[in-house]
PDB file of C-alpha atoms in Angstrom:
ATOM      1  CA  ASP A 300      80.290 -43.122 -60.128  1.00 94.00           C
ATOM      2  CA  ILE A 301      79.853 -46.830 -60.335  1.00 97.00           C
ATOM      3  CA  ARG A 302      76.754 -47.876 -58.545  1.00 98.00           C
ATOM      4  CA  MET A 303      76.809 -51.124 -56.461  1.00 98.00           C
ATOM      5  CA  THR A 304      73.517 -52.856 -55.645  1.00 98.00           C
ATOM      6  CA  GLN A 305      73.363 -55.697 -53.167  1.00 98.00           C
ATOM      7  CA  SER A 306      70.555 -58.262 -52.758  1.00 98.00           C
ATOM      8  CA  PRO A 307      68.903 -58.899 -50.515  1.00 98.00           C
ATOM      9  CA  SER A 308      69.049 -56.047 -48.172  1.00 98.00           C
ATOM     10  CA  SER A 309      68.438 -58.396 -45.339  1.00 97.00           C
ATOM     11  CA  LEU A 310      67.842 -62.091 -44.780  1.00 97.00           C
ATOM     12  CA  SER A 311      67.382 -64.469 -41.872  1.00 97.00           C
ATOM     13  CA  ALA A 312      69.027 -67.846 -41.685  1.00 97.00           C
ATOM     14  CA  SER A 313      69.933 -70.606 -39.170  1.00 96.00           C
ATOM     15  CA  VAL A 314      73.277 -71.854 -38.021  1.00 96.00           C
ATOM     16  CA  GLY A 315      74.511 -74.335 -40.519  1.00 97.00           C
ATOM     17  CA  ASP A 316      72.663 -72.851 -43.457  1.00 97.00           C
ATOM     18  CA  ARG A 317      74.414 -72.038 -46.753  1.00 98.00           C
ATOM     19  CA  VAL A 318      73.883 -68.377 -47.594  1.00 98.00           C
ATOM     20  CA  THR A 319      74.520 -66.381 -50.752  1.00 98.00           C
ATOM     21  CA  ILE A 320      74.562 -62.565 -51.073  1.00 98.00           C
ATOM     22  CA  THR A 321      74.685 -60.906 -54.463  1.00 98.00           C
ATOM     23  CA  CYS A 322      76.265 -57.670 -55.615  1.00 98.00           C
ATOM     24  CA  ARG A 323      75.719 -56.071 -59.018  1.00 98.00           C
ATOM     25  CA  ALA A 324      77.805 -53.303 -60.435  1.00 98.00           C
ATOM     26  CA  SER A 325      76.434 -50.573 -62.754  1.00 98.00           C
ATOM     27  CA  GLN A 326      79.243 -51.211 -65.244  1.00 98.00           C
ATOM     28  CA  ASN A 327      81.896 -53.830 -65.878  1.00 98.00           C
ATOM     29  CA  ILE A 328      84.426 -53.803 -63.116  1.00 98.00           C
ATOM     30  CA  ASP A 329      86.324 -57.013 -64.050  1.00 97.00           C
ATOM     31  CA  THR A 330      87.131 -58.708 -60.772  1.00 98.00           C
ATOM     32  CA  PHE A 331      87.837 -55.485 -58.826  1.00 98.00           C
ATOM     33  CA  LEU A 332      85.370 -56.354 -56.118  1.00 98.00           C
ATOM     34  CA  ASN A 333      85.855 -56.604 -52.330  1.00 98.00           C
ATOM     35  CA  TRP A 334      83.644 -57.912 -49.564  1.00 98.00           C
ATOM     36  CA  TYR A 335      83.536 -56.695 -45.965  1.00 98.00           C
ATOM     37  CA  GLN A 336      81.884 -57.884 -42.736  1.00 98.00           C
ATOM     38  CA  GLN A 337      80.706 -55.426 -40.165  1.00 98.00           C
ATOM     39  CA  LYS A 338      79.459 -56.212 -36.659  1.00 98.00           C
ATOM     40  CA  PRO A 339      77.403 -53.744 -34.709  1.00 96.00           C
ATOM     41  CA  GLY A 340      79.576 -51.017 -33.091  1.00 95.00           C
ATOM     42  CA  LYS A 341      82.769 -52.291 -34.872  1.00 97.00           C
ATOM     43  CA  ALA A 342      84.750 -51.188 -37.957  1.00 98.00           C
ATOM     44  CA  PRO A 343      84.385 -53.366 -41.092  1.00 98.00           C
ATOM     45  CA  ASN A 344      86.633 -56.217 -41.663  1.00 98.00           C
ATOM     46  CA  LEU A 345      87.931 -57.350 -45.158  1.00 98.00           C
ATOM     47  CA  LEU A 346      86.805 -60.810 -46.057  1.00 98.00           C
ATOM     48  CA  ILE A 347      87.552 -61.143 -49.770  1.00 98.00           C
ATOM     49  CA  TYR A 348      89.412 -59.146 -52.460  1.00 98.00           C
ATOM     50  CA  GLY A 349      89.752 -59.495 -56.202  1.00 97.00           C
ATOM     51  CA  ALA A 350      86.264 -61.013 -56.188  1.00 98.00           C
ATOM     52  CA  ALA A 351      87.556 -64.371 -55.020  1.00 98.00           C
ATOM     53  CA  THR A 352      90.788 -64.226 -52.922  1.00 98.00           C
ATOM     54  CA  LEU A 353      90.258 -64.870 -49.204  1.00 98.00           C
ATOM     55  CA  GLN A 354      91.968 -62.447 -46.929  1.00 97.00           C
ATOM     56  CA  SER A 355      94.457 -63.862 -44.510  1.00 96.00           C
ATOM     57  CA  ALA A 356      92.885 -65.414 -41.358  1.00 96.00           C
ATOM     58  CA  VAL A 357      89.367 -65.479 -42.997  1.00 98.00           C
ATOM     59  CA  PRO A 358      87.626 -68.836 -42.492  1.00 97.00           C
ATOM     60  CA  SER A 359      87.402 -70.981 -45.558  1.00 98.00           C
ATOM     61  CA  ARG A 360      83.550 -71.182 -45.233  1.00 98.00           C
ATOM     62  CA  PHE A 361      83.545 -67.790 -46.928  1.00 98.00           C
ATOM     63  CA  SER A 362      84.012 -67.695 -50.747  1.00 98.00           C
ATOM     64  CA  GLY A 363      83.452 -65.242 -53.433  1.00 98.00           C
ATOM     65  CA  SER A 364      82.921 -65.451 -57.141  1.00 98.00           C
ATOM     66  CA  GLY A 365      81.910 -63.427 -60.169  1.00 98.00           C
ATOM     67  CA  SER A 366      83.336 -61.023 -62.694  1.00 98.00           C
ATOM     68  CA  GLY A 367      82.056 -58.231 -64.993  1.00 98.00           C
ATOM     69  CA  THR A 368      78.854 -56.980 -63.267  1.00 98.00           C
ATOM     70  CA  ASP A 369      77.604 -59.761 -61.088  1.00 98.00           C
ATOM     71  CA  PHE A 370      79.307 -61.120 -57.899  1.00 98.00           C
ATOM     72  CA  THR A 371      78.374 -63.513 -55.015  1.00 98.00           C
ATOM     73  CA  LEU A 372      79.517 -63.960 -51.477  1.00 98.00           C
ATOM     74  CA  THR A 373      78.760 -67.397 -50.089  1.00 98.00           C
ATOM     75  CA  ILE A 374      78.908 -68.712 -46.604  1.00 98.00           C
ATOM     76  CA  SER A 375      78.958 -72.405 -46.864  1.00 97.00           C
ATOM     77  CA  SER A 376      77.870 -73.226 -43.232  1.00 96.00           C
ATOM     78  CA  LEU A 377      76.781 -70.364 -41.094  1.00 97.00           C
ATOM     79  CA  GLN A 378      78.374 -70.022 -37.732  1.00 97.00           C
ATOM     80  CA  PRO A 379      76.979 -67.906 -34.856  1.00 95.00           C
ATOM     81  CA  GLU A 380      79.763 -65.306 -35.249  1.00 96.00           C
ATOM     82  CA  ASP A 381      78.712 -64.729 -38.997  1.00 97.00           C
ATOM     83  CA  PHE A 382      75.568 -62.855 -38.114  1.00 94.00           C
ATOM     84  CA  ALA A 383      76.480 -59.325 -39.221  1.00 97.00           C
ATOM     85  CA  THR A 384      76.250 -56.827 -42.163  1.00 98.00           C
ATOM     86  CA  TYR A 385      78.092 -57.549 -45.310  1.00 98.00           C
ATOM     87  CA  TYR A 386      79.182 -54.951 -47.870  1.00 98.00           C
ATOM     88  CA  CYS A 387      80.535 -55.245 -51.371  1.00 98.00           C
ATOM     89  CA  GLN A 388      82.965 -52.558 -52.660  1.00 98.00           C
ATOM     90  CA  GLN A 389      84.317 -51.866 -56.098  1.00 98.00           C
ATOM     91  CA  SER A 390      87.965 -50.919 -56.592  1.00 97.00           C
ATOM     92  CA  PHE A 391      87.901 -50.611 -60.398  1.00 97.00           C
ATOM     93  CA  SER A 392      87.522 -46.867 -60.153  1.00 96.00           C
ATOM     94  CA  THR A 393      89.822 -44.765 -58.005  1.00 94.00           C
ATOM     95  CA  LEU A 394      86.530 -43.301 -56.652  1.00 96.00           C
ATOM     96  CA  ILE A 395      85.513 -46.388 -54.664  1.00 97.00           C
ATOM     97  CA  THR A 396      81.906 -47.113 -53.911  1.00 98.00           C
ATOM     98  CA  PHE A 397      80.142 -49.622 -51.582  1.00 98.00           C
ATOM     99  CA  GLY A 398      76.864 -51.555 -51.844  1.00 98.00           C
ATOM    100  CA  GLN A 399      74.195 -50.565 -49.421  1.00 98.00           C
ATOM    101  CA  GLY A 400      74.832 -53.652 -47.245  1.00 98.00           C
ATOM    102  CA  THR A 401      73.054 -56.886 -46.491  1.00 98.00           C
ATOM    103  CA  ARG A 402      72.031 -57.631 -42.931  1.00 98.00           C
ATOM    104  CA  LEU A 403      72.423 -61.303 -42.042  1.00 98.00           C
ATOM    105  CA  ALA A 404      70.116 -62.099 -38.963  1.00 96.00           C
ATOM    106  CA  ILE A 405      69.413 -65.202 -37.014  1.00 90.00           C
ATOM    107  CA  LYS A 406      66.139 -66.951 -37.806  1.00 89.00           C
TER     108      LYS A 406
ATOM    109  CA  GLN B 299     101.947 -53.783 -35.425  1.00 82.00           C
ATOM    110  CA  VAL B 300     100.304 -51.099 -37.433  1.00 90.00           C
ATOM    111  CA  GLN B 301      97.553 -49.206 -35.745  1.00 92.00           C
ATOM    112  CA  LEU B 302      95.266 -46.296 -36.566  1.00 96.00           C
ATOM    113  CA  VAL B 303      94.403 -44.042 -33.609  1.00 96.00           C
ATOM    114  CA  GLN B 304      91.539 -41.514 -34.113  1.00 98.00           C
ATOM    115  CA  SER B 305      90.601 -38.467 -32.212  1.00 98.00           C
ATOM    116  CA  GLY B 306      87.643 -38.475 -29.828  1.00 98.00           C
ATOM    117  CA  ALA B 307      84.029 -37.760 -30.394  1.00 98.00           C
ATOM    118  CA  GLU B 308      82.836 -34.255 -31.307  1.00 98.00           C
ATOM    119  CA  VAL B 309      79.649 -32.379 -30.979  1.00 98.00           C
ATOM    120  CA  LYS B 310      79.327 -29.463 -33.454  1.00 98.00           C
ATOM    121  CA  LYS B 311      76.708 -26.854 -34.429  1.00 98.00           C
ATOM    122  CA  PRO B 312      75.265 -26.680 -37.893  1.00 98.00           C
ATOM    123  CA  GLY B 313      77.361 -24.555 -40.170  1.00 98.00           C
ATOM    124  CA  SER B 314      80.601 -25.115 -38.179  1.00 98.00           C
ATOM    125  CA  SER B 315      83.537 -27.246 -39.063  1.00 98.00           C
ATOM    126  CA  VAL B 316      85.201 -30.383 -37.585  1.00 98.00           C
ATOM    127  CA  LYS B 317      88.701 -31.774 -37.854  1.00 98.00           C
ATOM    128  CA  VAL B 318      89.232 -35.338 -37.089  1.00 98.00           C
ATOM    129  CA  SER B 319      92.618 -36.844 -36.768  1.00 98.00           C
ATOM    130  CA  CYS B 320      94.047 -40.284 -37.488  1.00 97.00           C
ATOM    131  CA  GLN B 321      97.626 -41.191 -36.379  1.00 95.00           C
ATOM    132  CA  ALA B 322      99.220 -44.092 -38.045  1.00 91.00           C
ATOM    133  CA  SER B 323     101.904 -46.193 -36.308  1.00 84.00           C
ATOM    134  CA  GLY B 324     104.154 -48.436 -38.337  1.00 80.00           C
ATOM    135  CA  GLY B 325     104.745 -46.718 -41.598  1.00 76.00           C
ATOM    136  CA  SER B 326     103.505 -44.389 -44.336  1.00 81.00           C
ATOM    137  CA  PHE B 327     100.618 -45.482 -46.444  1.00 90.00           C
ATOM    138  CA  THR B 328      97.553 -44.333 -48.243  1.00 94.00           C
ATOM    139  CA  VAL B 329      94.835 -43.332 -45.830  1.00 96.00           C
ATOM    140  CA  THR B 330      91.143 -43.296 -46.833  1.00 97.00           C
ATOM    141  CA  TRP B 331      88.162 -41.906 -45.029  1.00 98.00           C
ATOM    142  CA  VAL B 332      84.783 -43.669 -44.899  1.00 98.00           C
ATOM    143  CA  ARG B 333      81.751 -42.437 -42.913  1.00 98.00           C
ATOM    144  CA  GLN B 334      78.720 -44.275 -41.680  1.00 98.00           C
ATOM    145  CA  ALA B 335      75.512 -42.412 -40.490  1.00 98.00           C
ATOM    146  CA  PRO B 336      73.428 -44.061 -37.759  1.00 97.00           C
ATOM    147  CA  GLY B 337      71.895 -47.246 -39.117  1.00 96.00           C
ATOM    148  CA  GLN B 338      73.120 -46.627 -42.560  1.00 97.00           C
ATOM    149  CA  GLY B 339      75.769 -48.046 -44.936  1.00 98.00           C
ATOM    150  CA  LEU B 340      79.413 -47.134 -45.648  1.00 98.00           C
ATOM    151  CA  GLU B 341      80.221 -44.027 -47.746  1.00 98.00           C
ATOM    152  CA  TRP B 342      83.712 -43.392 -49.094  1.00 98.00           C
ATOM    153  CA  MET B 343      84.831 -39.738 -48.711  1.00 98.00           C
ATOM    154  CA  GLY B 344      88.313 -39.547 -50.091  1.00 97.00           C
ATOM    155  CA  ARG B 345      91.928 -40.481 -49.538  1.00 97.00           C
ATOM    156  CA  ILE B 346      95.372 -39.142 -49.281  1.00 96.00           C
ATOM    157  CA  MET B 347      98.734 -40.474 -50.378  1.00 91.00           C
ATOM    158  CA  PRO B 348     101.047 -38.691 -47.940  1.00 83.00           C
ATOM    159  CA  PHE B 349     104.249 -39.707 -49.771  1.00 83.00           C
ATOM    160  CA  ALA B 350     102.919 -38.202 -53.011  1.00 81.00           C
ATOM    161  CA  ASP B 351     100.939 -35.315 -51.430  1.00 85.00           C
ATOM    162  CA  ARG B 352      97.997 -36.517 -53.656  1.00 94.00           C
ATOM    163  CA  THR B 353      94.418 -36.445 -52.532  1.00 97.00           C
ATOM    164  CA  THR B 354      91.265 -37.780 -54.178  1.00 96.00           C
ATOM    165  CA  TYR B 355      87.761 -36.877 -53.195  1.00 97.00           C
ATOM    166  CA  ALA B 356      84.351 -38.377 -53.778  1.00 97.00           C
ATOM    167  CA  GLN B 357      82.332 -35.851 -55.837  1.00 96.00           C
ATOM    168  CA  LYS B 358      79.815 -35.477 -53.063  1.00 96.00           C
ATOM    169  CA  PHE B 359      82.474 -34.153 -50.774  1.00 97.00           C
ATOM    170  CA  GLN B 360      84.562 -32.163 -53.079  1.00 95.00           C
ATOM    171  CA  GLY B 361      84.963 -28.607 -51.858  1.00 95.00           C
ATOM    172  CA  ARG B 362      83.601 -29.405 -48.364  1.00 97.00           C
ATOM    173  CA  VAL B 363      86.161 -31.859 -47.158  1.00 98.00           C
ATOM    174  CA  THR B 364      89.951 -31.404 -46.926  1.00 98.00           C
ATOM    175  CA  ILE B 365      92.262 -34.237 -46.182  1.00 97.00           C
ATOM    176  CA  THR B 366      95.745 -33.378 -45.180  1.00 95.00           C
ATOM    177  CA  ALA B 367      98.757 -35.129 -43.728  1.00 94.00           C
ATOM    178  CA  ASP B 368     101.519 -34.212 -41.309  1.00 92.00           C
ATOM    179  CA  LYS B 369     104.372 -36.617 -42.324  1.00 90.00           C
ATOM    180  CA  SER B 370     106.428 -35.646 -39.253  1.00 90.00           C
ATOM    181  CA  THR B 371     103.834 -37.106 -36.881  1.00 92.00           C
ATOM    182  CA  SER B 372     102.308 -39.727 -39.310  1.00 92.00           C
ATOM    183  CA  THR B 373      98.960 -38.048 -38.753  1.00 94.00           C
ATOM    184  CA  VAL B 374      96.197 -37.558 -41.256  1.00 96.00           C
ATOM    185  CA  TYR B 375      93.430 -35.050 -40.808  1.00 97.00           C
ATOM    186  CA  MET B 376      89.991 -34.883 -42.259  1.00 98.00           C
ATOM    187  CA  GLU B 377      88.260 -31.528 -42.030  1.00 98.00           C
ATOM    188  CA  MET B 378      84.655 -30.962 -43.001  1.00 98.00           C
ATOM    189  CA  SER B 379      83.074 -27.523 -43.279  1.00 98.00           C
ATOM    190  CA  GLY B 380      79.549 -26.325 -43.424  1.00 97.00           C
ATOM    191  CA  LEU B 381      78.221 -29.128 -41.170  1.00 98.00           C
ATOM    192  CA  ARG B 382      74.637 -30.255 -41.569  1.00 98.00           C
ATOM    193  CA  PHE B 383      72.485 -32.437 -39.333  1.00 98.00           C
ATOM    194  CA  GLU B 384      72.887 -35.173 -41.878  1.00 98.00           C
ATOM    195  CA  ASP B 385      76.713 -35.209 -41.388  1.00 98.00           C
ATOM    196  CA  THR B 386      76.103 -36.909 -38.093  1.00 98.00           C
ATOM    197  CA  ALA B 387      78.081 -40.165 -38.504  1.00 98.00           C
ATOM    198  CA  VAL B 388      81.006 -42.315 -37.370  1.00 98.00           C
ATOM    199  CA  TYR B 389      84.009 -41.243 -39.448  1.00 98.00           C
ATOM    200  CA  TYR B 390      86.579 -44.044 -40.004  1.00 98.00           C
ATOM    201  CA  CYS B 391      90.115 -43.662 -41.230  1.00 98.00           C
ATOM    202  CA  ALA B 392      91.564 -46.751 -42.868  1.00 98.00           C
ATOM    203  CA  ARG B 393      94.522 -48.020 -44.703  1.00 96.00           C
ATOM    204  CA  ASP B 394      94.388 -48.583 -48.455  1.00 95.00           C
ATOM    205  CA  SER B 395      96.373 -51.581 -49.310  1.00 93.00           C
ATOM    206  CA  GLY B 396      96.940 -53.835 -52.375  1.00 90.00           C
ATOM    207  CA  SER B 397      97.990 -57.104 -53.692  1.00 90.00           C
ATOM    208  CA  GLY B 398      98.980 -57.286 -57.392  1.00 89.00           C
ATOM    209  CA  SER B 399      96.537 -54.987 -59.312  1.00 90.00           C
ATOM    210  CA  TYR B 400      93.832 -55.328 -56.546  1.00 93.00           C
ATOM    211  CA  PHE B 401      93.244 -52.624 -53.962  1.00 94.00           C
ATOM    212  CA  PHE B 402      91.302 -52.875 -50.846  1.00 97.00           C
ATOM    213  CA  ILE B 403      90.931 -51.521 -47.272  1.00 97.00           C
ATOM    214  CA  ASP B 404      92.613 -53.915 -44.938  1.00 96.00           C
ATOM    215  CA  LEU B 405      93.011 -51.865 -41.675  1.00 97.00           C
ATOM    216  CA  TRP B 406      90.476 -49.622 -40.027  1.00 97.00           C
ATOM    217  CA  GLY B 407      90.541 -47.150 -37.194  1.00 97.00           C
ATOM    218  CA  PRO B 408      88.039 -47.378 -34.354  1.00 97.00           C
ATOM    219  CA  GLY B 409      85.914 -44.511 -35.724  1.00 98.00           C
ATOM    220  CA  THR B 410      85.079 -41.084 -34.491  1.00 98.00           C
ATOM    221  CA  LEU B 411      81.484 -40.038 -33.796  1.00 98.00           C
ATOM    222  CA  VAL B 412      80.655 -36.639 -35.002  1.00 98.00           C
ATOM    223  CA  THR B 413      77.275 -35.399 -33.824  1.00 98.00           C
ATOM    224  CA  VAL B 414      75.805 -32.268 -35.467  1.00 98.00           C
ATOM    225  CA  SER B 415      73.289 -30.754 -33.138  1.00 98.00           C
ATOM    226  CA  SER B 416      71.839 -27.262 -32.411  1.00 97.00           C
TER     227      SER B 416
END
């Protein structure tokens, strides 16, 4: 299986901050990388697919980049509703795998 | 509007089986199952393509999980046998979708809590 490793596992930031979360794949996955946001007690929500394509209705402050093995999710200016856990997920293999998650908390 | 409606919470004994249902309104599509243990991350279990009668399982769950579909009622089932305490989790069904060559999960059910307790 392709292993996905996110860093950091958690971070604290303030409203208005610029935040970057990284995701590394154990092998080349081209741009077959998706990002999800999950709030407590809720199902995940797709933010970005294909490493950089914003899903419909997702605010433009979210952006994704990367290819091969290294990827980033950037939130340009944190809003109160952005404090959540973020997961990357590879779709290069039919046996999809998720990163362990990055918990974004309010400083 | 497409929705995924899951069955209710379950409490099971170790060694028993559980069967969780997921009814999809609004079409036939690939359904994937993801679980999340308390305080833990997301774990993909497997998927079914009802229109092709094709299933794929994560190696970890191969032989212990069976995903089936009833096309007449647009319902997908996930059955897990030999339950262990560590199978306590919220089980999500979700829709696999795609754009071009990219695949992703774009619709999730509300989740079903399965608790394994003696």
